[in-house]
Short mmCIF file of C-alpha atoms in Angstrom, two decimals:
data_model
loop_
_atom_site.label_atom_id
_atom_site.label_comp_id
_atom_site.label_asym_id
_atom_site.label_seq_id
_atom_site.Cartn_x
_atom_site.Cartn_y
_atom_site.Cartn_z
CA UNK A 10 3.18 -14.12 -3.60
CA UNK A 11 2.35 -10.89 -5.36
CA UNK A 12 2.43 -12.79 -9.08
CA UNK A 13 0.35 -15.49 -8.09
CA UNK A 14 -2.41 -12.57 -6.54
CA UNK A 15 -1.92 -10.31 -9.62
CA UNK A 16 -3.13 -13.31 -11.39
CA UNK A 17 -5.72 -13.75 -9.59
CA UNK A 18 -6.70 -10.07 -10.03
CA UNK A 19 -6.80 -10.59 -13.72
CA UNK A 20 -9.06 -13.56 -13.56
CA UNK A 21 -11.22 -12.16 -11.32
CA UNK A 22 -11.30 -8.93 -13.94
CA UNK A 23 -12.21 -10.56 -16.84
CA UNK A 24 -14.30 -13.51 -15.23
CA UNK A 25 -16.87 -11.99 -12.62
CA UNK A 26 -19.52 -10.01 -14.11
CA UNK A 27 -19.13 -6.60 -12.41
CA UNK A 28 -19.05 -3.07 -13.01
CA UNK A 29 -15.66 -1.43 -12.63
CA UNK A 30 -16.28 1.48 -10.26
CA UNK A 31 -12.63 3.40 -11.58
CA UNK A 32 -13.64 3.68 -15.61
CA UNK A 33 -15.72 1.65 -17.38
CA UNK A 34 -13.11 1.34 -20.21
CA UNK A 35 -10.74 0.26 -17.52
CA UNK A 36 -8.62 -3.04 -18.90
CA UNK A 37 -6.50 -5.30 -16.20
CA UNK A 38 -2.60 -4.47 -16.77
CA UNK A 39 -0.50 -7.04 -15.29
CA UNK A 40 2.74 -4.65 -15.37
CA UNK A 41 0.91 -2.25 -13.12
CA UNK A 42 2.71 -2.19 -9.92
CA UNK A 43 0.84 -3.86 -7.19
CA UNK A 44 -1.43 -3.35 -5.02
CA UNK A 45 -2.52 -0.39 -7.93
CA UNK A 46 -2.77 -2.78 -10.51
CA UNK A 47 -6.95 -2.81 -9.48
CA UNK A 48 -9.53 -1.88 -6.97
CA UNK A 49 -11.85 -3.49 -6.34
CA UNK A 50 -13.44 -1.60 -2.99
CA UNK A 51 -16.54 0.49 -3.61
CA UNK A 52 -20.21 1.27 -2.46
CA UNK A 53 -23.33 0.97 -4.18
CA UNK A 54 -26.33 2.95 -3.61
CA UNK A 55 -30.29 1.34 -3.79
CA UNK A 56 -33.28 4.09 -3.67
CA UNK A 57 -33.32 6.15 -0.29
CA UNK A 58 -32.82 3.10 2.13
CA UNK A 59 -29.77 1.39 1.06
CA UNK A 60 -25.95 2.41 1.03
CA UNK A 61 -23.94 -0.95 0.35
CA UNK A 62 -20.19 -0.40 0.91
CA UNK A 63 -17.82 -3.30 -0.18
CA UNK A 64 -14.61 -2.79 1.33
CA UNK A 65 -11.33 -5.79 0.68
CA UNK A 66 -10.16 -6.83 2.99
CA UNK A 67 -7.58 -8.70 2.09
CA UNK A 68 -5.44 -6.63 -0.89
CA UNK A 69 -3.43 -4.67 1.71
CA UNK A 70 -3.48 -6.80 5.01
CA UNK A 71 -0.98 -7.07 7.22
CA UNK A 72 0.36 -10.74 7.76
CA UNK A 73 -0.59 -12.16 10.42
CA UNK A 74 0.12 -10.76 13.75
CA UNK A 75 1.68 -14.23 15.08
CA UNK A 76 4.37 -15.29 12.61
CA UNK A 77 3.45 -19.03 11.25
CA UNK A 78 7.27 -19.21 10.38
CA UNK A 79 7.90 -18.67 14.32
CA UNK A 80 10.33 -20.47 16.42
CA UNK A 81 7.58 -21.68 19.12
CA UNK A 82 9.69 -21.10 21.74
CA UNK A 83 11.11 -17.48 20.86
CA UNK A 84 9.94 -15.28 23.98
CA UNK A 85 8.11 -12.41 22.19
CA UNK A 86 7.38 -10.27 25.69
CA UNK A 87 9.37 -10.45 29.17
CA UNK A 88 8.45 -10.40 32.54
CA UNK A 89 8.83 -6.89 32.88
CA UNK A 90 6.28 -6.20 29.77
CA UNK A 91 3.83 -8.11 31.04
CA UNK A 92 4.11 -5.93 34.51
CA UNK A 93 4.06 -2.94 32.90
CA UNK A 94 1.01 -3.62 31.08
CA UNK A 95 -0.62 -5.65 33.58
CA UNK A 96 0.84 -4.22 36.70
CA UNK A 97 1.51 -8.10 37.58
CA UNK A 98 2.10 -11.28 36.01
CA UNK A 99 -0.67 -13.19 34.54
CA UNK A 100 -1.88 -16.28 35.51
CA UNK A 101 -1.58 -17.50 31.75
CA UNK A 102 2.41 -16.33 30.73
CA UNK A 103 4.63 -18.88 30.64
CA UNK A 104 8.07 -19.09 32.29
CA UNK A 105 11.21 -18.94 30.55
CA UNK A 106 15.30 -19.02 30.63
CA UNK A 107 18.06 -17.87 28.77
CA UNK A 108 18.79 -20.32 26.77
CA UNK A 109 22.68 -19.79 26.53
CA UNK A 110 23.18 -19.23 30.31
CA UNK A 111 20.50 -21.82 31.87
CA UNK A 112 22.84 -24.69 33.36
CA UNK A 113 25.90 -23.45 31.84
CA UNK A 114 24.57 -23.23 28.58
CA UNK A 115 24.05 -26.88 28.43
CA UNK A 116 20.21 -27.11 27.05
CA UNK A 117 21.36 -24.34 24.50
CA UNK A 118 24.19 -26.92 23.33
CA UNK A 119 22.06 -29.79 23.47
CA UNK A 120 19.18 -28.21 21.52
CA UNK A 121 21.55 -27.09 18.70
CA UNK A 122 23.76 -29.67 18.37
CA UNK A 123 20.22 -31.56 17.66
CA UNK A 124 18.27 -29.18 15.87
CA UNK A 125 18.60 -31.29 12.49
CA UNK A 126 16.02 -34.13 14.83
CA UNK A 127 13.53 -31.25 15.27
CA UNK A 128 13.86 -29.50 11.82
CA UNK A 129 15.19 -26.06 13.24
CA UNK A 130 17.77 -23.75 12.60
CA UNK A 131 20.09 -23.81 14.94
CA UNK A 132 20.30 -19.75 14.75
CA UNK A 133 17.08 -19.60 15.96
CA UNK A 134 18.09 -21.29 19.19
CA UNK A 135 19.26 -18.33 21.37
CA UNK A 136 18.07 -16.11 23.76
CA UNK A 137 15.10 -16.22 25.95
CA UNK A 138 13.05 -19.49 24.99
CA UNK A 139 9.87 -20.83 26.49
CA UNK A 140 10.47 -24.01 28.68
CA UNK A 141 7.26 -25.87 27.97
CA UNK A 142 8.75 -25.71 24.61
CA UNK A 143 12.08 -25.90 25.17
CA UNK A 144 10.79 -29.38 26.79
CA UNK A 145 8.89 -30.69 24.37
CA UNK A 146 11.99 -30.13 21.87
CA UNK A 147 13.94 -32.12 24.70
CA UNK A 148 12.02 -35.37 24.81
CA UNK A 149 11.33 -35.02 20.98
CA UNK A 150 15.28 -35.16 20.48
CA UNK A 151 15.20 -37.92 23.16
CA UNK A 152 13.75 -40.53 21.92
CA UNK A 153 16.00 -40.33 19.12
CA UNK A 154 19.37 -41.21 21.39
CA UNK A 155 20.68 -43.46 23.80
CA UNK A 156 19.55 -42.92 27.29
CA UNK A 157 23.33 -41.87 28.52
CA UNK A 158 22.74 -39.13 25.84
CA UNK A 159 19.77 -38.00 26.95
CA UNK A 160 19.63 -34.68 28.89
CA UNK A 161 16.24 -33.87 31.79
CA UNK A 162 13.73 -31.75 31.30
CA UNK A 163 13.61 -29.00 33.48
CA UNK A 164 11.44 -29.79 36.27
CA UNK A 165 8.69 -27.96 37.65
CA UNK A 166 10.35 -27.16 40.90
CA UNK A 167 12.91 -25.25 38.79
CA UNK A 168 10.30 -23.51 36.07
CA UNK A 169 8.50 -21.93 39.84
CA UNK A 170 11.78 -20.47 40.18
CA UNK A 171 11.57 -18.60 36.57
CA UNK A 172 10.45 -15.31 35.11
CA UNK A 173 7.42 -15.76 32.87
CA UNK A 174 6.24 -14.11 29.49
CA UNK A 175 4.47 -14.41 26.20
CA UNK A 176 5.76 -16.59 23.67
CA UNK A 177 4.83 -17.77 20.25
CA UNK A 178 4.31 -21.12 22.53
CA UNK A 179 2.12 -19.14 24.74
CA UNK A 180 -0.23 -18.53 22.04
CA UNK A 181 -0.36 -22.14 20.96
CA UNK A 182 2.27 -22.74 18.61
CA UNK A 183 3.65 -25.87 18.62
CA UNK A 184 5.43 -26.22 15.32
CA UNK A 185 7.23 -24.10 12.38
CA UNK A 186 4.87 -23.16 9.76
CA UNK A 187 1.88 -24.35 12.05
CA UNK A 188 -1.41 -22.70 11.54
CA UNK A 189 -2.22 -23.74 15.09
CA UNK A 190 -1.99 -21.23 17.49
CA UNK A 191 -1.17 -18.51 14.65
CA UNK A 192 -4.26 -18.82 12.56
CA UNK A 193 -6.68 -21.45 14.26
CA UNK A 194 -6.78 -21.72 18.31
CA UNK A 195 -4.67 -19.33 19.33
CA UNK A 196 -4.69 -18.65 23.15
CA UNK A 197 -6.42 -15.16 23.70
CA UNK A 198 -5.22 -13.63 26.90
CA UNK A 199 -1.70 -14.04 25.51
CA UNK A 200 -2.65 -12.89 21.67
CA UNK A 201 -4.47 -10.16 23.03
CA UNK A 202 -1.45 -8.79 25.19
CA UNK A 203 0.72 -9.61 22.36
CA UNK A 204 -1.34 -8.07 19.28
CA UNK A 205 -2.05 -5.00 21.45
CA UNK A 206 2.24 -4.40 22.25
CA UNK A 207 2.48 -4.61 18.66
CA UNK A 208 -0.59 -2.35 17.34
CA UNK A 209 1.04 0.09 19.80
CA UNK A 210 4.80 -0.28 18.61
CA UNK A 211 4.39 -0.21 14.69
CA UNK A 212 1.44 2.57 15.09
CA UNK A 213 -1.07 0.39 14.05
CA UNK A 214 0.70 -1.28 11.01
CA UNK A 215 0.63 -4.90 12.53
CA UNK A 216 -3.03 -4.56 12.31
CA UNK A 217 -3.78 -3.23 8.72
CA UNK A 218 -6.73 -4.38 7.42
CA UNK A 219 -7.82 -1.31 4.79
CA UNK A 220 -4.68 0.28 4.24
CA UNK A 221 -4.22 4.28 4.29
CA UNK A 222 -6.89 5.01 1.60
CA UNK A 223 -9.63 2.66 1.67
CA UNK A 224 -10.00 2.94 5.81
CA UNK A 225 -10.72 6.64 5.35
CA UNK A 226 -12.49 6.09 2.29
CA UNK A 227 -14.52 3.74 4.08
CA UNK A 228 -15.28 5.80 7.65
CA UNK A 229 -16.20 8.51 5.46
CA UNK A 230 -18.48 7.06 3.16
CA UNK A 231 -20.58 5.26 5.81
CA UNK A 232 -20.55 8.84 7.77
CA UNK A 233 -21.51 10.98 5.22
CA UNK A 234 -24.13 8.37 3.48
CA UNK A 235 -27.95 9.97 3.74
CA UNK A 236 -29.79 6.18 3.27
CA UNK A 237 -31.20 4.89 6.00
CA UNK A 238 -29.74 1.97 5.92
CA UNK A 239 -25.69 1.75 5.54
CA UNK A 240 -24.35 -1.61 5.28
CA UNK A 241 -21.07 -3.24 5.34
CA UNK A 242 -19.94 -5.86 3.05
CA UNK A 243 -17.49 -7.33 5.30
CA UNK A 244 -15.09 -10.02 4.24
CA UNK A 245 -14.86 -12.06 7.04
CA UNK A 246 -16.52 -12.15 10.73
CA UNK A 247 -16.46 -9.59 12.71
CA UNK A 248 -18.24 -10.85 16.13
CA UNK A 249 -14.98 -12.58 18.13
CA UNK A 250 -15.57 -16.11 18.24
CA UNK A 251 -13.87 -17.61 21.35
CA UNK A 252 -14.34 -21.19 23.16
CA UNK A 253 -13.02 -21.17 26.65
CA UNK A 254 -11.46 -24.74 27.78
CA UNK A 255 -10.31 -23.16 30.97
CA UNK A 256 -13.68 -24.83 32.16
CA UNK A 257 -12.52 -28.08 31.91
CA UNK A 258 -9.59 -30.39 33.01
CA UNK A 259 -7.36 -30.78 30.09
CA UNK A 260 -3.59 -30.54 29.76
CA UNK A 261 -1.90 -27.16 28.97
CA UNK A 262 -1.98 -25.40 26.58
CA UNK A 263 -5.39 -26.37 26.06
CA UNK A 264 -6.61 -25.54 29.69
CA UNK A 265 -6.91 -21.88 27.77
CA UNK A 266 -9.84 -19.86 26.32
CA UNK A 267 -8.75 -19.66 22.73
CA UNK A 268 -9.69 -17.49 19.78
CA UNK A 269 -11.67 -20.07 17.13
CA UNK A 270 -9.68 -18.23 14.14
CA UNK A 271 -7.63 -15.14 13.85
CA UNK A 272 -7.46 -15.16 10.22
CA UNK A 273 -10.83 -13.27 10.95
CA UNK A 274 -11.61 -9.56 12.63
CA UNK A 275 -10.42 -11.85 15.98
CA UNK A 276 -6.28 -11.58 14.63
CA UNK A 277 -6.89 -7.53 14.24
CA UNK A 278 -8.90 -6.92 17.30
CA UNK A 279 -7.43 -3.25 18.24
CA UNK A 280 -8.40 -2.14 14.61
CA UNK A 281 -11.72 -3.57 14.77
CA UNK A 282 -12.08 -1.31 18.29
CA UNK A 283 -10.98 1.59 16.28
CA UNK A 284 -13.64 0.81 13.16
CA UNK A 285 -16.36 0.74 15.42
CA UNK A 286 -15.59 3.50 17.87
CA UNK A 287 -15.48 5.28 14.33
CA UNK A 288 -18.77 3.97 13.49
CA UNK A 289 -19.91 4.54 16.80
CA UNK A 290 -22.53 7.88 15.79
CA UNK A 291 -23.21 6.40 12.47
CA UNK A 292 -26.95 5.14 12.34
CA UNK A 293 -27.99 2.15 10.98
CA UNK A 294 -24.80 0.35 10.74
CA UNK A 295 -25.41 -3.38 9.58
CA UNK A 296 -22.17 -6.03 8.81
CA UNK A 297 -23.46 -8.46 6.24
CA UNK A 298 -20.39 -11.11 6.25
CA UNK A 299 -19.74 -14.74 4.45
CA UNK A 300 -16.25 -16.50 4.94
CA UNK A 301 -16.70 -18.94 7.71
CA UNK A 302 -19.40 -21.34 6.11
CA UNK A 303 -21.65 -20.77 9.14
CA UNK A 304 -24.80 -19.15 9.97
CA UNK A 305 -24.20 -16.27 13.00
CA UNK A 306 -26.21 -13.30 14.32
CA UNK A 307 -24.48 -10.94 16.84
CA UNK A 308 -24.31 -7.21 17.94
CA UNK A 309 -19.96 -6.56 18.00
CA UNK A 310 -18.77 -3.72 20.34
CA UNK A 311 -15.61 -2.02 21.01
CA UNK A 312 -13.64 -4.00 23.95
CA UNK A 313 -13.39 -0.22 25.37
CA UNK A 314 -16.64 0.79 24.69
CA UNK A 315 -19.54 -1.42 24.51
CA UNK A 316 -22.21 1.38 23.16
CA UNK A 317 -19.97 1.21 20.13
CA UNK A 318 -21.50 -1.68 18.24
CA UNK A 319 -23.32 -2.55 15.13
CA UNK A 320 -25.56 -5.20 14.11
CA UNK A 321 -23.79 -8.62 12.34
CA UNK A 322 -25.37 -10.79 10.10
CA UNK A 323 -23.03 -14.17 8.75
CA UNK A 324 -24.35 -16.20 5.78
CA UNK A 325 -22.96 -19.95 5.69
CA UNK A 326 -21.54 -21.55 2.51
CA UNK A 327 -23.97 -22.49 -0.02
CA UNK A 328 -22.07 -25.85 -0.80
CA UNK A 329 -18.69 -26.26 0.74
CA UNK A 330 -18.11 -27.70 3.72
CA UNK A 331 -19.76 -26.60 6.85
CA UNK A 332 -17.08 -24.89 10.04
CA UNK A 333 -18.56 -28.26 12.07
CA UNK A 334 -17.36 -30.50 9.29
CA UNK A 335 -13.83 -28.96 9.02
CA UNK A 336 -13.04 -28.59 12.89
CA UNK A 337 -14.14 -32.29 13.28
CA UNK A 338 -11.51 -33.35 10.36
CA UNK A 339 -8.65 -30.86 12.05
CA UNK A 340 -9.93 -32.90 15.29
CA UNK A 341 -9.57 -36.57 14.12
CA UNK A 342 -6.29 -36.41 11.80
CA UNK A 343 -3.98 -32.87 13.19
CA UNK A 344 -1.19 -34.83 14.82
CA UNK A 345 -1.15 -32.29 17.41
CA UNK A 346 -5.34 -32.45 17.82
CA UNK A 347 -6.06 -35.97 17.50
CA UNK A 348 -4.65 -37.25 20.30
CA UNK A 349 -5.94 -34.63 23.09
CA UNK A 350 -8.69 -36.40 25.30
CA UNK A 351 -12.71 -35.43 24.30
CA UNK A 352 -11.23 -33.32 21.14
CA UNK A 353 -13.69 -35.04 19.09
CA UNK A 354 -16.48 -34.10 21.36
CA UNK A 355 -15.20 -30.77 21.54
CA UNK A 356 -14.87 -30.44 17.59
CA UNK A 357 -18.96 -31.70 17.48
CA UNK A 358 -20.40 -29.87 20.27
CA UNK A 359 -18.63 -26.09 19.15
CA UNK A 360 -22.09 -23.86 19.03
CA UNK A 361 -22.50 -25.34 22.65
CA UNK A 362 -18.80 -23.33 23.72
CA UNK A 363 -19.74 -20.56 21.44
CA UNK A 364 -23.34 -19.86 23.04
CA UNK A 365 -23.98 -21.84 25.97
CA UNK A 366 -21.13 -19.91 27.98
CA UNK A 367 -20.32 -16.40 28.93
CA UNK A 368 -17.56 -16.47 27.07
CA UNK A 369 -19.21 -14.51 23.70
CA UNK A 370 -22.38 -12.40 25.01
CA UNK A 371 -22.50 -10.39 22.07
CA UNK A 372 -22.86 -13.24 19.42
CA UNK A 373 -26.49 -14.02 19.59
CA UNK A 374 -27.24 -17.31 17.27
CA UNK A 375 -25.07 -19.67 15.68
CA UNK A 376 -25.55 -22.85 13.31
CA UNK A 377 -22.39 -24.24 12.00
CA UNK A 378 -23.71 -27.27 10.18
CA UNK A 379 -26.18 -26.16 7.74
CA UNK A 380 -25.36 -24.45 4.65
CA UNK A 381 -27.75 -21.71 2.65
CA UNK A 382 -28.21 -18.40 2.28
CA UNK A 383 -29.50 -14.87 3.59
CA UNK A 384 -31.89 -12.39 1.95
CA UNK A 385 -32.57 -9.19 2.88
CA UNK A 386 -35.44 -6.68 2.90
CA UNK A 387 -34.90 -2.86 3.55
CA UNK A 388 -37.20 -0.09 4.09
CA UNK A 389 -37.42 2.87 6.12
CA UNK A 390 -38.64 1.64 9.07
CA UNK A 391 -36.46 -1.93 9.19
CA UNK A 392 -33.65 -4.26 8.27
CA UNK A 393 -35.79 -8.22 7.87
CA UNK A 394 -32.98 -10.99 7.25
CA UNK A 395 -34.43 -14.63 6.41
CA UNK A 396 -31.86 -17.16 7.04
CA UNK A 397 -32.83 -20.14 4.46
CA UNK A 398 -30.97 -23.40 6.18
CA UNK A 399 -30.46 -26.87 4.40
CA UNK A 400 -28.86 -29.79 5.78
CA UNK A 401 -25.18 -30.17 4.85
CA UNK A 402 -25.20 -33.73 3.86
CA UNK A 403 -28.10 -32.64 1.29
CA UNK A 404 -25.89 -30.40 -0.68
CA UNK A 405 -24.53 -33.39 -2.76
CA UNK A 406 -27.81 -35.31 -3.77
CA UNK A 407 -29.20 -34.72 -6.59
CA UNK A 408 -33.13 -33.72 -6.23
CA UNK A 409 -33.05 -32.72 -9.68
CA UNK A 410 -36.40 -31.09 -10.71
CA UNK A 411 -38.00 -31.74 -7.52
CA UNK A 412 -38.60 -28.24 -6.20
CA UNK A 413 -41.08 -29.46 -3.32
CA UNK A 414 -38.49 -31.90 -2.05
CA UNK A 415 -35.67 -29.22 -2.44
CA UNK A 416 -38.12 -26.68 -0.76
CA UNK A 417 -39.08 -29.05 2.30
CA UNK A 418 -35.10 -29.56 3.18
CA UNK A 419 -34.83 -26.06 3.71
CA UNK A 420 -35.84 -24.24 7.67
CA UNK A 421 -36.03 -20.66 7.90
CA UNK A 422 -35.66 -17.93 10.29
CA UNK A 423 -35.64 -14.15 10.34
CA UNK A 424 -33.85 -11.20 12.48
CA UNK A 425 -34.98 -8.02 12.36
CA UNK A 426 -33.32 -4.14 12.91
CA UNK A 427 -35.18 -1.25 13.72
CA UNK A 428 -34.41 1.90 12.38
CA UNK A 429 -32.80 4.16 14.85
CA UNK A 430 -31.90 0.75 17.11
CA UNK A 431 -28.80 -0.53 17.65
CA UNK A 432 -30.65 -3.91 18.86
CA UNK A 433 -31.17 -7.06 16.81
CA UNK A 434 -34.41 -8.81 17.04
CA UNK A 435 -35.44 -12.45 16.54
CA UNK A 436 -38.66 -13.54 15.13
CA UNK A 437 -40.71 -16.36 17.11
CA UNK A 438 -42.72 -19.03 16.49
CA UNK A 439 -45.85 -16.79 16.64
CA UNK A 440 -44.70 -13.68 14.74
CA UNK A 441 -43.70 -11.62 17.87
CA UNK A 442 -40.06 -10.36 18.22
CA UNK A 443 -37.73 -10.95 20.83
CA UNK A 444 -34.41 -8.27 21.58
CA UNK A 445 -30.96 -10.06 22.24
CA UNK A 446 -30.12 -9.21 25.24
CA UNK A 447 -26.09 -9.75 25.70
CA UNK A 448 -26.69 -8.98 29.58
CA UNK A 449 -28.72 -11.79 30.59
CA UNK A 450 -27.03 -14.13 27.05
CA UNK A 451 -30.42 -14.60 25.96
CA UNK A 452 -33.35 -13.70 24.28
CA UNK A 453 -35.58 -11.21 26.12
#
């Protein structure tokens, strides 16, 4: 909605208290065409240790790669795709029939004549569809006739029988306009084959995160920066964040390792490679990120090169609700959630499938229940961040004046990043340092 943003642009203009980098007689004109109408990227320089570079990250994004207006069962890559990429078909793709040939047509009828039931447009019902969605649409209608117009799934003897692909089902979309499984867990083997066919067809325009003058304005300001330190003020996480569920025995699609949220670095992953290969000879390269209302400490790398990585520090929320707090409402009350056996243990026990398993060795810490606040301390030799922690259900009493009580709800720990390193440390209890090693998934 590009009026409802330019508005936004205004407000933030003439409300937030900053320097505008373009002209400092510089006045917000709505009728500007958009995205001109303001920028808002820049850097900021601090002495002879600090190069802060604010990039947005949000002004000329893409949409998202999977499309939240998607037919679930639309096949989005064949058989033959998947072979060519993979040299064989994954264990994870789905299988799927022409929808207007299976059985004489006769599922293609049935699901059209009924698409009113389901809320779809009939037009959409064509073509290569995903059976476990096709399916589910197939009961759903169901239960809304009489038995004698009722028409069988298609069994699984058939569906072994079947070529299998990636569809917007695959990726754990189970609804029109669903933010499940196209912005918040989306299955990753299939996003990843899917998001990397795309990055490849449109040349990288699927995955725009910058656009074509802040990227280069961005890789060329951290490159050519003489501080020691240069650091990134990143919108929103950069270390992948993925729970694998694979591990345990629940019903597909769950049964998946899944991508926590792509509306983060996780739904642009073959740009992020490209940033940090980019980065990859730039000293002293430090993320500082917000966004997610957690607490995180990690060391991202390239998927093709893992000696292309920086160092990641996430600040939580200072008030709002904590990631814990919003996965475990999703959990109890998303029709599609609430239902699925131990989702409410899942929701509560998340840092345990972000840290406990192999499935993220570059993301070091985690707390996703406390809110606070970072603060940093540069000098020539080293990066020190203090994490400052407080309970999340102590962010809505009222202490008042009581700065000891205030003080005595808040825990603190601190990372460190040495000069020349591309290692993040964590302080212990007695003052030595310990290296994350993503190797071993531990502290060393």
């Amino acid at each position: 909605d590009e009026a409802r943003r330019k508005a936004a642009n205004q407000a933030w203009f003439e409300y937030m208290p900053v320097d505008y980098p373009e002209d400092e007689d510089f006045r917000y004109d709505a009728s500007a065409p958009f995205p001109g109408d303001i920028r808002i990227y820049r850097d900021l320089t601090f002495g002879k240790h600090l190069h802060v570079v604010l990039t947005d990250l949000r002004t000329y994004r893409a949409d998202h790669v999977v499309d939240e207006a998607g037919f679930p069962a639309t096949v989005l890559l064949d058989e033959a795709a998947l072979v060519a990429d993979f040299g064989e078909v994954p264990s994870w793709a789905t299988p799927y029939v022409d929808i207007d040939a299976y059985d004489g047509g006769s599922y293609g009828d049935f699901l059209r004549a009924h698409a009113a039931v389901v809320g779809y447009d009939p037009a959409v019902i064509t073509g290569d569809l995903d059976v476990g969605a096709v399916n589910s649409l197939v009961e759903e209608i169901g239960a809304t006739l009489p038995a004698g117009d009722q028409l069988a799934v298609i069994d699984e003897a058939a569906q072994a029988t079947m070529e299998r692909g990636v569809a917007y089902a695959t990726m754990g979309k189970s609804g029109l306009y669903s933010s499940f499984g196209s912005r918040y867990l989306v299955v990753k083997d299939a996003f990843d084959a899917y998001a990397a066919r795309r990055f490849a067809a449109t040349n990288g325009a699927s995955e725009t995160a910058m656009g074509d003058v802040q990227e280069p304005w961005f890789i060329d300001t951290m490159r050519a920066s003489d501080r020691t330190w240069k650091v990134w003020g990143n919108e929103f996480t950069l270390s992948p964040l993925q729970i694998d569920l694979s591990l345990f025995d629940l019903p597909a699609p769950y049964a998946n390792r899944f991508y926590l949220t792509t509306d983060s670095w996780d739904g642009q992953p073959n740009r992020r490679d490209a940033l940090l290969e980019a980065l990859a000879d730039v000293p002293n390269v430090v993320a500082i990120t917000g966004d997610i209302h957690s607490f995180f400490a990690g060391t991202p790398w390239s998927r093709k090169d893992p000696s292309a990585k920086i160092i990641e520090l996430v600040t939580s929320s200072i008030t709002t609700a904590t990631m814990q707090r919003i996965l475990e409402a999703q959990a109890a009350y998303n029709p599609s959630l609430a239902d699925l056996p131990g989702i409410a243990e899942l929701a509560s026990s998340i840092r345990d499938f972000l840290l406990l398993f192999d499935t993220n060795p570059h993301l070091a810490d985690a707390d996703l229940v406390s809110n606070g606040f970072v603060t940093l301390e540069v000098d020539g030799a080293a990066m020190t961040a203090t994490y400052h922690a407080i309970p999340d259900s102590e962010v809505t009493v009222d202490h008042g004046d009581d700065d000891a009580t205030i003080n005595g709800l808040f825990s603190t720990w601190r990372y460190q990043i040495r000069a020349g390193e591309r290692e993040l440390y964590r302080e212990k209890s007695d003052g030595s340092w310990q290296r994350w090693d993503p190797a071993s998934i531990s502290w060393v």
